[in-house]
Amino acid sequence: MVNPVKTLEQTSLDSIGHSFQEAFKDYPSRWDRHELETLLNRRGFKPELSFGIFEENEMVSFILNGIGMFNGLKTAYDSGTGTLQKYQGRGYASQILRHAVLVLQEHGIQQYLLEVLKDNEPAIALYRKMGFTISREFNYFRQDKEYITRSASSSEFRVAEIGIPDAEVVKPFWDFQPSWQNHFDALTRPLSGTFLGFGAFKDQSLVGYCIIDIASGDLSQIAVHRDFRRKGAGSSLLNTTLEHNQYPSLKVVNTEVHCTSITGFMKSRNIQLQAKQLEMICKL
């Protein structure tokens, strides 16, 4: 008998969290209940458009979808697809994904977006089979605060808290567009209020900025205007984030692999590369 696919509207966060932790127990990152709740909220989680397969009241396979706009299109974002280890090989992920695509199309979703570890070949093969194509490749960096190399802050720049800045103001600083979970829509969704934004100023002009979740240590964005790079603005911003970060480590997720400036900056500060991810998109 084929197990039916169900929405997650009636599934508790504790049940989702249990299955999520079990499915991703070999993943480089771990999440407690609060971190998972923040993660899902940040990614626009919609339980009515998320799906699972259950056996004996346990969710054994799932897709957790967020909904929002990305590149001007109404988008579903796969915040996590997983199957508990002892249930793998039964085709549950394929079954849920096919079901999800049909339902999302019925709700006017125009594209399906996800990220997958580059070395997860079975998942990549499944997504390709379902029509997903690779759009970008990302790096994931992490380091314990005590091992991060700190350079002296530059007296040329003044760093001040600025909140979440206007995207149009800081876009000229970017070398690449932030991923779904780091975009401004995502950073203004969380209810915890633990995101802080800092700006680096030359005289009265904003020349760089960063945004960090001080509860999770997630440095979501950091960028400096090209005319002021390698002059200490980035170091001043990083030093400020480390002073405010309440988490024991700093994480920098989803920087484009082709962005040599951010990769070089991470390397110079001993913030180590942990993994690589692929961003994949399927037009619906």
Coordinates of C-alpha atoms in Angstrom, one line a residue:
M1 CA 0.0 0.0 0.0
V2 CA 1.3 3.5 -0.9
N3 CA 1.5 5.8 2.0
P4 CA -0.4 9.1 1.3
V5 CA 1.3 12.4 1.3
K6 CA -0.2 14.8 3.8
T7 CA 0.2 18.6 4.5
L8 CA 1.9 19.6 7.7
E9 CA -0.8 21.9 8.9
Q10 CA -1.6 19.6 11.8
T11 CA 2.0 18.6 12.6
S12 CA 3.6 20.1 15.6
L13 CA 6.9 21.9 15.5
D14 CA 8.3 19.3 18.0
S15 CA 7.4 16.5 15.6
I16 CA 8.8 18.4 12.6
G17 CA 12.0 19.1 14.7
H18 CA 12.4 15.4 15.6
S19 CA 12.2 14.2 12.0
F20 CA 14.4 17.1 10.8
Q21 CA 17.2 16.3 13.3
E22 CA 17.1 12.6 12.5
A23 CA 17.1 13.2 8.7
F24 CA 20.0 15.7 8.9
K25 CA 22.1 14.2 11.7
D26 CA 25.1 13.9 9.4
Y27 CA 24.8 17.5 8.1
P28 CA 27.6 20.0 9.0
S29 CA 25.1 22.2 11.0
R30 CA 22.8 21.2 13.9
W31 CA 19.7 23.1 15.2
D32 CA 17.9 23.1 18.5
R33 CA 14.2 23.8 18.7
H34 CA 14.5 27.6 18.9
E35 CA 17.0 27.6 16.0
L36 CA 14.8 25.5 13.9
E37 CA 11.8 27.7 14.5
T38 CA 13.8 30.8 13.6
L39 CA 15.2 29.0 10.5
L40 CA 11.7 28.1 9.3
N41 CA 10.3 31.5 10.0
R42 CA 13.2 33.2 8.3
R43 CA 12.7 31.0 5.2
G44 CA 8.9 31.7 5.0
F45 CA 7.7 28.3 6.1
K46 CA 4.2 27.5 5.1
P47 CA 2.9 24.2 6.7
E48 CA -0.1 24.1 4.4
L49 CA 2.2 23.9 1.4
S50 CA 4.7 21.6 3.1
F51 CA 4.3 17.8 2.9
G52 CA 5.2 14.6 4.7
I53 CA 4.7 10.8 4.7
F54 CA 3.9 9.2 8.1
E55 CA 4.3 5.8 9.5
E56 CA 2.9 5.0 13.0
N57 CA 2.3 8.7 13.6
E58 CA 6.0 9.5 12.9
M59 CA 6.9 11.8 10.0
V60 CA 9.4 9.6 8.1
S61 CA 9.9 11.8 5.0
F62 CA 9.2 15.4 4.3
I63 CA 9.6 18.6 2.4
L64 CA 9.4 21.9 4.3
N65 CA 8.5 24.8 1.9
G66 CA 8.7 28.5 2.2
I67 CA 6.8 30.9 -0.1
G68 CA 7.9 34.3 -1.3
M69 CA 9.3 36.3 -4.2
F70 CA 12.7 35.6 -5.7
N71 CA 14.0 37.4 -8.8
G72 CA 10.5 38.8 -9.4
L73 CA 8.7 35.5 -9.4
K74 CA 6.4 33.8 -6.9
T75 CA 8.7 31.1 -5.5
A76 CA 8.6 28.1 -3.3
Y77 CA 11.8 27.5 -1.4
D78 CA 12.6 24.0 -0.2
S79 CA 13.9 24.6 3.3
G80 CA 14.6 21.0 3.8
T81 CA 13.9 17.6 2.2
G82 CA 14.7 14.6 4.2
T83 CA 13.9 11.0 4.9
L84 CA 14.8 9.1 8.1
Q85 CA 17.6 6.7 7.4
K86 CA 15.7 3.4 7.9
Y87 CA 13.0 4.6 5.4
Q88 CA 15.4 5.6 2.7
G89 CA 15.3 3.7 -0.6
R90 CA 11.5 3.5 -0.7
G91 CA 11.0 6.4 -3.1
Y92 CA 9.3 8.6 -0.5
A93 CA 11.3 11.7 -1.4
S94 CA 10.3 11.4 -5.1
Q95 CA 6.7 10.7 -4.2
I96 CA 6.5 13.9 -2.0
L97 CA 8.4 16.0 -4.5
R98 CA 6.0 15.1 -7.4
H99 CA 3.1 15.8 -5.1
A100 CA 4.5 19.1 -4.0
V101 CA 5.1 20.3 -7.6
L102 CA 1.5 19.6 -8.6
V103 CA 0.1 21.4 -5.5
L104 CA 2.4 24.4 -5.9
Q105 CA 1.4 24.8 -9.5
E106 CA -2.2 24.9 -8.4
H107 CA -1.4 27.7 -6.0
G108 CA 0.3 29.8 -8.7
I109 CA 3.9 29.2 -7.7
Q110 CA 6.1 30.0 -10.7
Q111 CA 9.4 28.4 -9.7
Y112 CA 10.8 26.0 -7.1
L113 CA 14.1 26.9 -5.5
L114 CA 16.4 24.8 -3.3
E115 CA 20.0 24.3 -2.1
V116 CA 21.7 20.9 -1.8
L117 CA 25.1 19.8 -0.6
K118 CA 27.4 19.5 -3.6
D119 CA 28.5 15.9 -2.6
N120 CA 24.9 14.7 -2.1
E121 CA 24.8 13.0 -5.5
P122 CA 21.6 11.0 -5.0
A123 CA 19.6 14.1 -4.1
I124 CA 21.1 16.0 -7.0
A125 CA 20.2 13.2 -9.4
L126 CA 16.6 13.2 -8.0
Y127 CA 16.3 17.0 -8.5
R128 CA 17.7 16.8 -12.0
K129 CA 15.2 14.1 -12.8
M130 CA 12.4 16.4 -11.6
G131 CA 13.6 19.3 -13.9
F132 CA 15.8 21.3 -11.6
T133 CA 18.9 22.9 -13.0
I134 CA 22.0 24.3 -11.2
S135 CA 21.9 28.1 -11.0
R136 CA 24.8 28.8 -8.6
E137 CA 27.4 27.2 -6.4
F138 CA 27.9 28.4 -2.8
N139 CA 30.5 28.2 0.0
Y140 CA 29.7 27.7 3.6
F141 CA 32.3 29.0 6.1
R142 CA 32.4 28.6 9.9
Q143 CA 34.9 29.2 12.7
D144 CA 34.8 29.4 16.5
K145 CA 35.2 33.0 17.6
E146 CA 38.4 32.3 19.5
Y147 CA 40.2 31.1 16.4
I148 CA 39.2 34.0 14.1
T149 CA 42.1 36.2 13.1
R150 CA 41.3 39.8 14.0
S151 CA 42.9 42.8 12.4
A152 CA 42.9 46.2 14.1
S153 CA 39.9 48.3 13.3
S154 CA 40.7 51.2 11.0
S155 CA 40.4 54.7 12.5
E156 CA 39.5 55.9 9.0
F157 CA 36.0 54.3 9.4
R158 CA 33.3 54.8 11.9
V159 CA 31.1 51.7 12.6
A160 CA 27.6 52.3 13.9
E161 CA 24.4 50.2 14.3
I162 CA 22.0 51.0 11.4
G163 CA 19.3 48.3 11.6
I164 CA 18.4 46.4 8.4
P165 CA 19.4 48.8 5.6
D166 CA 17.5 49.6 2.5
A167 CA 18.4 47.0 -0.2
E168 CA 18.5 49.7 -2.9
V169 CA 21.1 51.6 -0.9
V170 CA 23.5 48.7 -0.4
K171 CA 23.0 46.9 -3.7
P172 CA 26.0 48.8 -5.3
F173 CA 28.2 47.1 -2.7
W174 CA 27.3 43.6 -3.8
D175 CA 29.4 41.2 -5.9
F176 CA 26.5 38.7 -6.0
Q177 CA 22.8 38.6 -5.1
P178 CA 22.1 37.1 -1.6
S179 CA 20.5 33.6 -1.5
W180 CA 16.9 33.0 -0.4
Q181 CA 17.8 32.7 3.3
N182 CA 20.1 35.7 3.3
H183 CA 17.9 38.1 1.2
F184 CA 16.2 41.1 2.8
D185 CA 12.8 39.4 2.8
A186 CA 14.2 36.6 4.9
L187 CA 16.0 38.9 7.3
T188 CA 12.8 40.9 8.1
R189 CA 10.6 37.8 8.7
P190 CA 12.1 36.5 12.1
L191 CA 10.2 37.5 15.2
S192 CA 13.1 37.1 17.6
G193 CA 14.6 40.5 16.9
T194 CA 18.2 39.1 17.1
F195 CA 19.3 40.5 13.7
L196 CA 21.6 43.5 14.0
G197 CA 22.9 45.6 11.1
F198 CA 26.1 47.7 11.2
G199 CA 27.4 50.3 8.8
A200 CA 30.9 51.5 8.1
F201 CA 31.0 55.2 7.4
K202 CA 33.7 57.3 5.8
D203 CA 32.9 60.8 7.0
Q204 CA 29.1 60.8 6.6
S205 CA 28.9 58.3 3.7
L206 CA 28.0 54.6 4.1
V207 CA 30.7 52.6 2.5
G208 CA 30.1 49.1 3.9
Y209 CA 27.6 47.1 6.0
C210 CA 26.9 43.8 7.6
I211 CA 23.9 41.9 9.1
I212 CA 24.3 39.3 11.8
D213 CA 21.9 37.1 13.8
I214 CA 23.6 37.4 17.2
A215 CA 21.7 34.5 18.6
S216 CA 22.9 32.0 15.9
G217 CA 26.2 33.6 14.8
D218 CA 24.9 33.7 11.2
L219 CA 26.6 36.5 9.3
S220 CA 24.0 36.9 6.6
Q221 CA 25.5 39.7 4.6
I222 CA 28.7 41.7 4.6
A223 CA 29.8 44.0 1.7
V224 CA 32.0 47.0 1.2
H225 CA 32.0 49.4 -1.7
R226 CA 34.7 48.6 -4.2
D227 CA 36.4 51.9 -3.7
F228 CA 37.0 51.2 0.0
R229 CA 38.1 47.6 0.0
R230 CA 41.4 46.5 1.5
K231 CA 41.4 49.7 3.6
G232 CA 40.1 48.3 6.8
A233 CA 36.3 48.8 6.5
G234 CA 35.6 45.0 6.3
S235 CA 37.8 44.3 9.3
S236 CA 36.1 47.0 11.3
L237 CA 32.7 45.5 10.5
L238 CA 33.9 42.0 11.3
N239 CA 35.3 43.1 14.6
T240 CA 32.0 44.7 15.6
T241 CA 30.0 41.6 14.7
L242 CA 32.3 39.5 16.8
E243 CA 31.9 41.8 19.8
H244 CA 28.1 41.5 19.6
N245 CA 27.8 37.8 18.5
Q246 CA 26.4 35.8 21.4
Y247 CA 27.0 32.5 19.7
P248 CA 30.3 30.6 20.2
S249 CA 31.1 30.5 16.4
L250 CA 30.6 32.6 13.3
K251 CA 28.8 31.1 10.3
V252 CA 28.8 32.6 6.8
V253 CA 26.5 30.6 4.6
N254 CA 25.9 30.8 0.8
T255 CA 28.7 33.0 -0.6
E256 CA 29.1 32.5 -4.3
V257 CA 32.2 30.4 -5.1
H258 CA 33.2 32.8 -7.9
C259 CA 33.4 35.7 -5.4
T260 CA 37.1 35.8 -4.8
S261 CA 36.8 38.9 -2.6
I262 CA 34.7 37.3 0.1
T263 CA 36.5 34.0 -0.1
G264 CA 39.9 35.7 0.3
F265 CA 38.5 37.7 3.2
M266 CA 37.3 34.6 5.0
K267 CA 40.6 32.9 4.4
S268 CA 42.6 35.8 5.8
R269 CA 40.5 35.7 9.0
N270 CA 40.9 31.9 9.4
I271 CA 37.1 31.4 8.9
Q272 CA 37.3 27.9 7.4
L273 CA 35.4 26.5 4.4
Q274 CA 33.1 23.7 5.7
A275 CA 31.0 22.7 2.7
K276 CA 29.8 23.6 -0.8
Q277 CA 26.2 23.8 -1.8
L278 CA 24.4 24.0 -5.2
E279 CA 21.4 26.3 -5.7
M280 CA 18.9 24.7 -8.1
I281 CA 15.8 26.0 -9.7
C282 CA 12.8 24.4 -11.5
K283 CA 10.4 26.5 -13.5
L284 CA 6.8 25.4 -12.7

